[in-house]
mmCIF file of N, CA and C in Angstrom:
data_model
loop_
_atom_site.group_PDB
_atom_site.id
_atom_site.type_symbol
_atom_site.label_atom_id
_atom_site.label_comp_id
_atom_site.label_asym_id
_atom_site.label_seq_id
_atom_site.Cartn_x
_atom_site.Cartn_y
_atom_site.Cartn_z
ATOM 1 N N UNK Y 107 105.265 103.497 85.333
ATOM 2 C CA UNK Y 107 105.142 103.689 86.775
ATOM 3 C C UNK Y 107 106.183 104.706 87.229
ATOM 4 N N UNK Y 108 105.752 105.900 87.466
ATOM 5 C CA UNK Y 108 106.673 106.999 87.753
ATOM 6 C C UNK Y 108 107.459 106.762 89.034
ATOM 7 N N UNK Y 109 106.827 106.167 90.044
ATOM 8 C CA UNK Y 109 107.472 105.996 91.339
ATOM 9 C C UNK Y 109 108.595 104.975 91.292
ATOM 10 N N UNK Y 110 108.633 104.143 90.248
ATOM 11 C CA UNK Y 110 109.623 103.069 90.224
ATOM 12 C C UNK Y 110 111.038 103.623 90.280
ATOM 13 N N UNK Y 111 111.300 104.705 89.550
ATOM 14 C CA UNK Y 111 112.649 105.274 89.523
ATOM 15 C C UNK Y 111 113.028 105.822 90.893
ATOM 16 N N UNK Y 112 112.030 106.219 91.678
ATOM 17 C CA UNK Y 112 112.305 106.779 92.999
ATOM 18 C C UNK Y 112 112.778 105.720 93.983
ATOM 19 N N UNK Y 113 112.477 104.452 93.695
ATOM 20 C CA UNK Y 113 112.882 103.385 94.616
ATOM 21 C C UNK Y 113 114.392 103.370 94.821
ATOM 22 N N UNK Y 114 115.124 103.741 93.803
ATOM 23 C CA UNK Y 114 116.580 103.675 93.891
ATOM 24 C C UNK Y 114 117.124 104.684 94.894
ATOM 25 N N UNK Y 115 116.312 105.680 95.237
ATOM 26 C CA UNK Y 115 116.768 106.709 96.164
ATOM 27 C C UNK Y 115 116.364 106.392 97.599
ATOM 28 N N UNK Y 116 115.608 105.333 97.788
ATOM 29 C CA UNK Y 116 115.165 104.961 99.133
ATOM 30 C C UNK Y 116 116.055 103.874 99.714
ATOM 31 N N UNK Y 117 116.215 103.903 101.028
ATOM 32 C CA UNK Y 117 116.841 102.767 101.702
ATOM 33 C C UNK Y 117 115.729 101.801 102.054
ATOM 34 N N UNK Y 118 116.063 100.525 102.170
ATOM 35 C CA UNK Y 118 115.026 99.546 102.472
ATOM 36 C C UNK Y 118 114.375 99.805 103.828
ATOM 37 N N UNK Y 119 115.154 100.083 104.903
ATOM 38 C CA UNK Y 119 114.522 100.395 106.202
ATOM 39 C C UNK Y 119 113.598 101.606 106.102
ATOM 40 N N UNK Y 120 114.012 102.602 105.322
ATOM 41 C CA UNK Y 120 113.172 103.778 105.149
ATOM 42 C C UNK Y 120 111.873 103.424 104.445
ATOM 43 N N UNK Y 121 111.960 102.538 103.472
ATOM 44 C CA UNK Y 121 110.769 102.099 102.755
ATOM 45 C C UNK Y 121 109.845 101.328 103.683
ATOM 46 N N UNK Y 122 110.425 100.495 104.549
ATOM 47 C CA UNK Y 122 109.615 99.712 105.477
ATOM 48 C C UNK Y 122 108.851 100.636 106.414
ATOM 49 N N UNK Y 123 109.494 101.718 106.849
ATOM 50 C CA UNK Y 123 108.816 102.668 107.735
ATOM 51 C C UNK Y 123 107.744 103.432 106.970
ATOM 52 N N UNK Y 124 108.058 103.781 105.718
ATOM 53 C CA UNK Y 124 107.139 104.585 104.924
ATOM 54 C C UNK Y 124 105.946 103.748 104.479
ATOM 55 N N UNK Y 125 106.223 102.559 103.953
ATOM 56 C CA UNK Y 125 105.150 101.702 103.461
ATOM 57 C C UNK Y 125 105.635 100.277 103.286
ATOM 58 N N UNK Y 126 105.308 99.400 104.223
ATOM 59 C CA UNK Y 126 105.697 97.990 104.115
ATOM 60 C C UNK Y 126 105.190 97.352 102.832
ATOM 61 N N UNK Y 127 104.027 97.788 102.352
ATOM 62 C CA UNK Y 127 103.466 97.215 101.131
ATOM 63 C C UNK Y 127 104.370 97.529 99.949
ATOM 64 N N UNK Y 128 104.789 98.786 99.829
ATOM 65 C CA UNK Y 128 105.687 99.155 98.737
ATOM 66 C C UNK Y 128 107.004 98.425 98.852
ATOM 67 N N UNK Y 129 107.499 98.288 100.087
ATOM 68 C CA UNK Y 129 108.770 97.605 100.303
ATOM 69 C C UNK Y 129 108.669 96.155 99.853
ATOM 70 N N UNK Y 130 107.565 95.501 100.183
ATOM 71 C CA UNK Y 130 107.385 94.104 99.778
ATOM 72 C C UNK Y 130 107.300 93.985 98.267
ATOM 73 N N UNK Y 131 106.619 94.920 97.627
ATOM 74 C CA UNK Y 131 106.528 94.897 96.165
ATOM 75 C C UNK Y 131 107.901 95.120 95.548
ATOM 76 N N UNK Y 132 108.694 95.998 96.165
ATOM 77 C CA UNK Y 132 110.034 96.276 95.659
ATOM 78 C C UNK Y 132 110.899 95.030 95.733
ATOM 79 N N UNK Y 133 110.746 94.257 96.808
ATOM 80 C CA UNK Y 133 111.504 93.012 96.946
ATOM 81 C C UNK Y 133 111.116 92.047 95.832
ATOM 82 N N UNK Y 134 109.821 91.946 95.551
ATOM 83 C CA UNK Y 134 109.362 91.051 94.488
ATOM 84 C C UNK Y 134 109.952 91.475 93.149
ATOM 85 N N UNK Y 135 109.924 92.774 92.873
ATOM 86 C CA UNK Y 135 110.454 93.286 91.607
ATOM 87 C C UNK Y 135 111.948 93.034 91.527
ATOM 88 N N UNK Y 136 112.655 93.258 92.639
ATOM 89 C CA UNK Y 136 114.107 93.069 92.650
ATOM 90 C C UNK Y 136 114.458 91.614 92.394
ATOM 91 N N UNK Y 137 113.719 90.704 93.037
ATOM 92 C CA UNK Y 137 113.988 89.278 92.845
ATOM 93 C C UNK Y 137 113.724 88.887 91.398
ATOM 94 N N UNK Y 138 112.661 89.430 90.824
ATOM 95 C CA UNK Y 138 112.315 89.108 89.442
ATOM 96 C C UNK Y 138 113.405 89.619 88.500
ATOM 97 N N UNK Y 139 113.901 90.831 88.735
ATOM 98 C CA UNK Y 139 114.946 91.392 87.881
ATOM 99 C C UNK Y 139 116.239 90.610 88.038
ATOM 100 N N UNK Y 140 116.553 90.194 89.261
ATOM 101 C CA UNK Y 140 117.782 89.433 89.487
ATOM 102 C C UNK Y 140 117.743 88.119 88.719
ATOM 103 N N UNK Y 141 116.589 87.459 88.730
ATOM 104 C CA UNK Y 141 116.451 86.199 88.000
ATOM 105 C C UNK Y 141 116.604 86.438 86.503
ATOM 106 N N UNK Y 142 116.054 87.541 86.022
ATOM 107 C CA UNK Y 142 116.155 87.847 84.595
ATOM 108 C C UNK Y 142 117.594 88.135 84.204
ATOM 109 N N UNK Y 143 118.331 88.798 85.097
ATOM 110 C CA UNK Y 143 119.719 89.135 84.788
ATOM 111 C C UNK Y 143 120.594 87.887 84.766
ATOM 112 N N UNK Y 144 120.216 86.881 85.556
ATOM 113 C CA UNK Y 144 121.013 85.663 85.620
ATOM 114 C C UNK Y 144 120.798 84.783 84.393
ATOM 115 N N UNK Y 145 119.696 85.018 83.681
ATOM 116 C CA UNK Y 145 119.433 84.208 82.488
ATOM 117 C C UNK Y 145 120.399 84.593 81.376
ATOM 118 N N UNK Y 146 120.953 83.624 80.650
ATOM 119 C CA UNK Y 146 121.888 83.899 79.553
ATOM 120 C C UNK Y 146 121.194 84.592 78.378
#
């Protein structure tokens, strides 16, 4: 997914203005990664 790397350059408010759908997906991905990082 080429656009995934671009997420790091966006601010969340900017993403919400640009596309709430993408912003919501980004939140889901972030939560999933955070849970994975917390696992030993």
